JSON list of C-alpha atoms in Angstrom, two decimals:
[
{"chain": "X", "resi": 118, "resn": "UNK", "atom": "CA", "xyz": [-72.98, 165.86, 62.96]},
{"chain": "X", "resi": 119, "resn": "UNK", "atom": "CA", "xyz": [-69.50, 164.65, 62.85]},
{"chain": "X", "resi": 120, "resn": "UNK", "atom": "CA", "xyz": [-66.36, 165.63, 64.54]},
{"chain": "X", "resi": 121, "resn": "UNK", "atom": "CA", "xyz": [-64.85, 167.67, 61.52]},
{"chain": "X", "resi": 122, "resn": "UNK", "atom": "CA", "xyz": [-68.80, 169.17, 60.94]},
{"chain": "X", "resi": 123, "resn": "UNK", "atom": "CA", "xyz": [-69.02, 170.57, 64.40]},
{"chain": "X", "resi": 124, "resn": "UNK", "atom": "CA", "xyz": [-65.72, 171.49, 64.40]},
{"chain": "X", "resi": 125, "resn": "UNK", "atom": "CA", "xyz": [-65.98, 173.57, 61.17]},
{"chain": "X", "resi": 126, "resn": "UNK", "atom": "CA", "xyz": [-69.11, 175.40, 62.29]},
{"chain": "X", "resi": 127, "resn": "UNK", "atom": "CA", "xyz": [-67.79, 176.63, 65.80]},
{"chain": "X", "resi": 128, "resn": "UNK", "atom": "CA", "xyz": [-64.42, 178.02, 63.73]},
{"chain": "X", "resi": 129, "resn": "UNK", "atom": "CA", "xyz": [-65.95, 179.25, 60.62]},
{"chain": "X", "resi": 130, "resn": "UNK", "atom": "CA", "xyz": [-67.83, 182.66, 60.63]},
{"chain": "X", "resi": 131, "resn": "UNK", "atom": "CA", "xyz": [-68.81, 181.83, 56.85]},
{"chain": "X", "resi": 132, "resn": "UNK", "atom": "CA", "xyz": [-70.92, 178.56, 58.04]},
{"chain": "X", "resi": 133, "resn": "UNK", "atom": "CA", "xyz": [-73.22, 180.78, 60.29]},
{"chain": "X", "resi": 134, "resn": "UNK", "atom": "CA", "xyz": [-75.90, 182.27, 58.24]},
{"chain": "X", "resi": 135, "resn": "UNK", "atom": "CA", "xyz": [-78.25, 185.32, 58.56]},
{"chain": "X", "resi": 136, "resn": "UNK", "atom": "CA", "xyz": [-81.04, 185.18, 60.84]},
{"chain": "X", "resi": 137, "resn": "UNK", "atom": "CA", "xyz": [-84.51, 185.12, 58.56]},
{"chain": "X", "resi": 138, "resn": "UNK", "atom": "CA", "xyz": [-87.89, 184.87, 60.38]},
{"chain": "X", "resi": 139, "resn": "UNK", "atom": "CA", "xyz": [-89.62, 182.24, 59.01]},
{"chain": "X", "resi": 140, "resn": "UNK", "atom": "CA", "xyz": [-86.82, 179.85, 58.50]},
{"chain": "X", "resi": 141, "resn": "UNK", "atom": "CA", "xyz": [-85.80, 176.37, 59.52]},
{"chain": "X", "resi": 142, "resn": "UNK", "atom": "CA", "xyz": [-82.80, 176.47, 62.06]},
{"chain": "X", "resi": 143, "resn": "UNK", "atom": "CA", "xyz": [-80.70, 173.29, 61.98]},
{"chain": "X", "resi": 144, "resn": "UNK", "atom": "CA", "xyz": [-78.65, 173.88, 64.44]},
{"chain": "X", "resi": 145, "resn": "UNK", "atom": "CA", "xyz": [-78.33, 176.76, 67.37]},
{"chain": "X", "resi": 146, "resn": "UNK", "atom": "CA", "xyz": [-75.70, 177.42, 69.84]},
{"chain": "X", "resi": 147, "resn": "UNK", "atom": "CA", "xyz": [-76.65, 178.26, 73.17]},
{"chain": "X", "resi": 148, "resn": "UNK", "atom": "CA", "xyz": [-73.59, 179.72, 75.26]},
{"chain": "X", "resi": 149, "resn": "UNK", "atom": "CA", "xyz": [-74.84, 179.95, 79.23]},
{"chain": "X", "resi": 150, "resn": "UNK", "atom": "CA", "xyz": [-71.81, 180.55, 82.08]},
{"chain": "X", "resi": 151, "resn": "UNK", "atom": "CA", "xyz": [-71.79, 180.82, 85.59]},
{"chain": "X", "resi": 152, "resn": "UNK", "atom": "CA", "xyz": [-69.00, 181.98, 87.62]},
{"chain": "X", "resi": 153, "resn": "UNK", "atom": "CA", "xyz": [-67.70, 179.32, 90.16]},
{"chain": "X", "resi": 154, "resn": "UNK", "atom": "CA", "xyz": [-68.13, 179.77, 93.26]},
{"chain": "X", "resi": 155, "resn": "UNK", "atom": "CA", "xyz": [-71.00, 182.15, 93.53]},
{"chain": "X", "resi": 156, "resn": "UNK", "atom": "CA", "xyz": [-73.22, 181.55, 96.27]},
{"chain": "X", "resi": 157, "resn": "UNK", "atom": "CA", "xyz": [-76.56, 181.32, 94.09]},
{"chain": "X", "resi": 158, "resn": "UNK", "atom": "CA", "xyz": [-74.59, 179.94, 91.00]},
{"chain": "X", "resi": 159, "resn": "UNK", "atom": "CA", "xyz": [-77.37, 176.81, 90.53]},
{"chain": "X", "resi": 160, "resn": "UNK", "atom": "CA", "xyz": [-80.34, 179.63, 91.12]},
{"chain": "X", "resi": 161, "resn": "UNK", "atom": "CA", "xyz": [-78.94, 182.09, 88.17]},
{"chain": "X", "resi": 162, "resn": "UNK", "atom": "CA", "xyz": [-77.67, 178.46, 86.26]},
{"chain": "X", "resi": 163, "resn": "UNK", "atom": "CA", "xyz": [-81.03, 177.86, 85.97]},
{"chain": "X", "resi": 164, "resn": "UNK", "atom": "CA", "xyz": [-82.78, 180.94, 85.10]},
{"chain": "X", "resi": 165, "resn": "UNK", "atom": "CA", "xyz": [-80.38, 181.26, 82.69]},
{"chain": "X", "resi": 166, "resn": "UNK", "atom": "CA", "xyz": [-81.59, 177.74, 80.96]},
{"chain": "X", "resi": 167, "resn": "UNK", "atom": "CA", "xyz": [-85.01, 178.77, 81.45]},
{"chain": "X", "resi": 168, "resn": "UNK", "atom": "CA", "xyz": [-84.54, 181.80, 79.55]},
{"chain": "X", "resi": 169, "resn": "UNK", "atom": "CA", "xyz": [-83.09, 180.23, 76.49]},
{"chain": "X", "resi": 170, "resn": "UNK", "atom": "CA", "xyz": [-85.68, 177.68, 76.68]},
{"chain": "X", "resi": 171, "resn": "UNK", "atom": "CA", "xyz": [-87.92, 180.83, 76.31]},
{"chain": "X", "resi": 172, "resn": "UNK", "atom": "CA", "xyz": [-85.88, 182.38, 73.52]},
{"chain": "X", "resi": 173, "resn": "UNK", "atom": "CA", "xyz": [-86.77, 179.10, 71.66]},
{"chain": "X", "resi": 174, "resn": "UNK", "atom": "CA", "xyz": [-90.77, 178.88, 72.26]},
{"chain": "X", "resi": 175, "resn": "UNK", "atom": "CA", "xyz": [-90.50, 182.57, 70.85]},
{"chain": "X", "resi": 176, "resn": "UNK", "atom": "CA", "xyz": [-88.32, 181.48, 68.05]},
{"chain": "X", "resi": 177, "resn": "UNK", "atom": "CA", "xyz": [-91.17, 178.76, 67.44]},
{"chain": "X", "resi": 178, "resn": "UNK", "atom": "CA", "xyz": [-94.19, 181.19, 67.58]},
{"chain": "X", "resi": 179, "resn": "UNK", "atom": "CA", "xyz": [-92.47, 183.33, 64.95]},
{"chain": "X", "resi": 180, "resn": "UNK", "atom": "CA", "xyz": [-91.62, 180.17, 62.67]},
{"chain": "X", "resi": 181, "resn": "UNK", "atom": "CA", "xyz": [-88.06, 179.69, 63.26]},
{"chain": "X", "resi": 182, "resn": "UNK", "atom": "CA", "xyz": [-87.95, 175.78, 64.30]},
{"chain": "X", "resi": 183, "resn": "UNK", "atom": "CA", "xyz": [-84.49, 175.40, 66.22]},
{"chain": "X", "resi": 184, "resn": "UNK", "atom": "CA", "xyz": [-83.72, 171.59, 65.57]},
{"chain": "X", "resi": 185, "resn": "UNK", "atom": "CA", "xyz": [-81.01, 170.78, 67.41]},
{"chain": "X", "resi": 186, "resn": "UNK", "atom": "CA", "xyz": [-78.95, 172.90, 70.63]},
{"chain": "X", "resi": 187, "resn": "UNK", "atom": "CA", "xyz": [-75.30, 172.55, 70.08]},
{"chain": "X", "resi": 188, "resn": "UNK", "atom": "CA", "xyz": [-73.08, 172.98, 73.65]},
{"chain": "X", "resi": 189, "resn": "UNK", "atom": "CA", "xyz": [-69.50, 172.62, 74.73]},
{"chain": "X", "resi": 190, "resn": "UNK", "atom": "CA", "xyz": [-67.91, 172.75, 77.85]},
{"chain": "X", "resi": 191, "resn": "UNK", "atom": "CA", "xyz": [-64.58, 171.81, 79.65]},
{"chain": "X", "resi": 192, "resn": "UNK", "atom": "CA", "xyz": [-66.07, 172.22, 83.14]},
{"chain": "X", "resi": 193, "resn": "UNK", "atom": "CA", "xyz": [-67.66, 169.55, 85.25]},
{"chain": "X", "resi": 194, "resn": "UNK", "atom": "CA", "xyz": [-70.70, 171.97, 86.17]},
{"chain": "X", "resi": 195, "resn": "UNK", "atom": "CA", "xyz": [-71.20, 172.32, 82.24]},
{"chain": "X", "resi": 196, "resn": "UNK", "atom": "CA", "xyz": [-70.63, 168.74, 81.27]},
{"chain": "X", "resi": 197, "resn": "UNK", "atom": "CA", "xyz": [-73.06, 167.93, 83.82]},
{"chain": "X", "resi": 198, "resn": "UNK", "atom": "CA", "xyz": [-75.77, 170.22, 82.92]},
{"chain": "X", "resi": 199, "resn": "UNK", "atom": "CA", "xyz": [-75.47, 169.14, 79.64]},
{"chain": "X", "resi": 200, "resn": "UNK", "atom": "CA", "xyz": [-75.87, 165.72, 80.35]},
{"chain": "X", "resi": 201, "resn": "UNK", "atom": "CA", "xyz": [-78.76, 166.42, 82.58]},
{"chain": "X", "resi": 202, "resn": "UNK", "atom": "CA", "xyz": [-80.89, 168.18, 80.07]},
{"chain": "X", "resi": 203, "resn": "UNK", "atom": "CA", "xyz": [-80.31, 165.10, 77.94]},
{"chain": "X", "resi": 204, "resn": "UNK", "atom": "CA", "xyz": [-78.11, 166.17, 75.65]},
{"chain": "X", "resi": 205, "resn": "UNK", "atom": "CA", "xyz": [-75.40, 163.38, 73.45]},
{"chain": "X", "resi": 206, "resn": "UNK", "atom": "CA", "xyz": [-72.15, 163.50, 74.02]},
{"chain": "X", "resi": 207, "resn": "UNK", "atom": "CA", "xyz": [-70.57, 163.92, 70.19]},
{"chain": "X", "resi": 208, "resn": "UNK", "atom": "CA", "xyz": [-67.15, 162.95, 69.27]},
{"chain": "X", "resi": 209, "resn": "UNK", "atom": "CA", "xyz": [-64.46, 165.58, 69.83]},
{"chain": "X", "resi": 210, "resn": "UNK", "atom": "CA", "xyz": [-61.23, 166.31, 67.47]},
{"chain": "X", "resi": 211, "resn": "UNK", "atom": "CA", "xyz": [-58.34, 164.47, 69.09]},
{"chain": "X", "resi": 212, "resn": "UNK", "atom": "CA", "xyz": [-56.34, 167.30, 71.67]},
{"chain": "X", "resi": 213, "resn": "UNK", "atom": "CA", "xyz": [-59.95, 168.81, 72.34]},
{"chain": "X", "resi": 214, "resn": "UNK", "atom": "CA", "xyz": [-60.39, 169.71, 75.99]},
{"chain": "X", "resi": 215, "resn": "UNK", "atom": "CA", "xyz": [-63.83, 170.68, 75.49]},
{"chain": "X", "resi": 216, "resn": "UNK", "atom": "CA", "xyz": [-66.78, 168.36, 75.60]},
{"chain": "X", "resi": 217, "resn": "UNK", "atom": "CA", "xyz": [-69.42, 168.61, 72.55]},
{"chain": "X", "resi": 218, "resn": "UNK", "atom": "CA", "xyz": [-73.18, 167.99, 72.94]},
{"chain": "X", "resi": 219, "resn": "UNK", "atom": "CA", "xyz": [-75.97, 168.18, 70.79]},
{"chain": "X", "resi": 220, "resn": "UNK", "atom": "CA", "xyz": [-79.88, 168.08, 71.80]},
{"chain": "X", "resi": 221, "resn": "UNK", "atom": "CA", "xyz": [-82.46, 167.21, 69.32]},
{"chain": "X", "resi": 222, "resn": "UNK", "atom": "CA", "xyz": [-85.18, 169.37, 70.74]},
{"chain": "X", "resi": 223, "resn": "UNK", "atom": "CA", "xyz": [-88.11, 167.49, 68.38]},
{"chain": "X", "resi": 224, "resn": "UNK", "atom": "CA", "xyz": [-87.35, 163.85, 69.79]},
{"chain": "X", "resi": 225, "resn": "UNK", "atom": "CA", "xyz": [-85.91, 165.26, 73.71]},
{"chain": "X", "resi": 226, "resn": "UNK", "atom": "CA", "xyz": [-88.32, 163.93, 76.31]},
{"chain": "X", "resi": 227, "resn": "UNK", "atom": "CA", "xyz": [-86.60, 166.75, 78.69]},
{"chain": "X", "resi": 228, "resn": "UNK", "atom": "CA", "xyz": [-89.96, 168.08, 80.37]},
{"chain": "X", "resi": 229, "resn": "UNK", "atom": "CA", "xyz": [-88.89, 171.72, 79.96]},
{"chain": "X", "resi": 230, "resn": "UNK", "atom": "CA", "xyz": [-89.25, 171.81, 76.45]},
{"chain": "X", "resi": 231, "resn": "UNK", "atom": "CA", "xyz": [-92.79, 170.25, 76.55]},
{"chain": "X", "resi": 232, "resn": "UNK", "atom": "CA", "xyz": [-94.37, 173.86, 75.78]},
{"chain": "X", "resi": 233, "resn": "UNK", "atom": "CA", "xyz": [-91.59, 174.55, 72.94]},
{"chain": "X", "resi": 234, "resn": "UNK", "atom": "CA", "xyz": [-92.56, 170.81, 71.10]},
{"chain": "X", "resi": 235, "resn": "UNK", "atom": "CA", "xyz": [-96.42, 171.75, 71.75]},
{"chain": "X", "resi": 236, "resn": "UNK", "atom": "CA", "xyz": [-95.67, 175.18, 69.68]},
{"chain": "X", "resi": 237, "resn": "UNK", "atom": "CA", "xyz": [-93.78, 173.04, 66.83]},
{"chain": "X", "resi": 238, "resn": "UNK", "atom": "CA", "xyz": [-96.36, 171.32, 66.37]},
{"chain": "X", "resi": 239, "resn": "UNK", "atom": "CA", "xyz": [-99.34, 173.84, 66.02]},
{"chain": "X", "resi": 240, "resn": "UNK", "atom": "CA", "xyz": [-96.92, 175.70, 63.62]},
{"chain": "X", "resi": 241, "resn": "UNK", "atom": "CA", "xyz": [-96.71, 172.36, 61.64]},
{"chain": "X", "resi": 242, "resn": "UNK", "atom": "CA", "xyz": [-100.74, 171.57, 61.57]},
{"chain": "X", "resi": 243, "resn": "UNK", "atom": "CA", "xyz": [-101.22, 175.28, 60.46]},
{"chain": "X", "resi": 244, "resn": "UNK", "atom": "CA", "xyz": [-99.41, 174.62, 57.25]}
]
């Protein structure tokens, strides 16, 4: 996704569409924060990523594939995390002071989503 694509889905309510079980999701936003400077900030980081990671196996087992995460961030913490989790760093629109990311969650070798790509693919040999 290019620079003026990514740009024109985070500022345009008309390019999100409906939820419908069943259906392909290109791509899916995935908003996590954690204050600075509280004490157990990595502990609640993280069970905030593993919770969206769970929000996607469900996703999966009800047919809705999630292809690709989108993220931003314009903290170090969030850049970090990002790049951690293997997502890309994507081209931003010149002035931006927020980082963009994107994750392909079919081709990540991240080992949390191991149980998600396992689901995708029993949904795909049940076809």
């Amino acid at each position: 996704m290019g620079v003026k694509g990514y740009e024109k889905v985070i500022e345009g309510a008309d390019a999100i569409l409906p939820f419908k079980p069943g259906e392909l999701i290109d791509s899916l936003f995935l908003d996590i924060g954690v204050r600075r400077g509280l004490n157990k900030g990595t502990k609640y980081g993280m069970r905030l990523v593993m919770g969206g990671i769970q929000v996607l196996e469900d996703f999966a087992k009800q047919g809705n594939i999630v292809k690709k995460l989108l993220a931003t961030s314009s903290v170090p913490d969030g850049i970090n995390l990002c790049k951690g989790l293997g997502f890309k760093e994507i081209p931003t629109a010149p002035g931006s002071t927020r980082h963009h990311f994107e994750l392909d969650l079919e081709t990540s070798d991240n080992p949390l989503l191991k149980e998600y790509q396992q689901i995708i693919k029993q949904h795909k040999t049940k076809k």
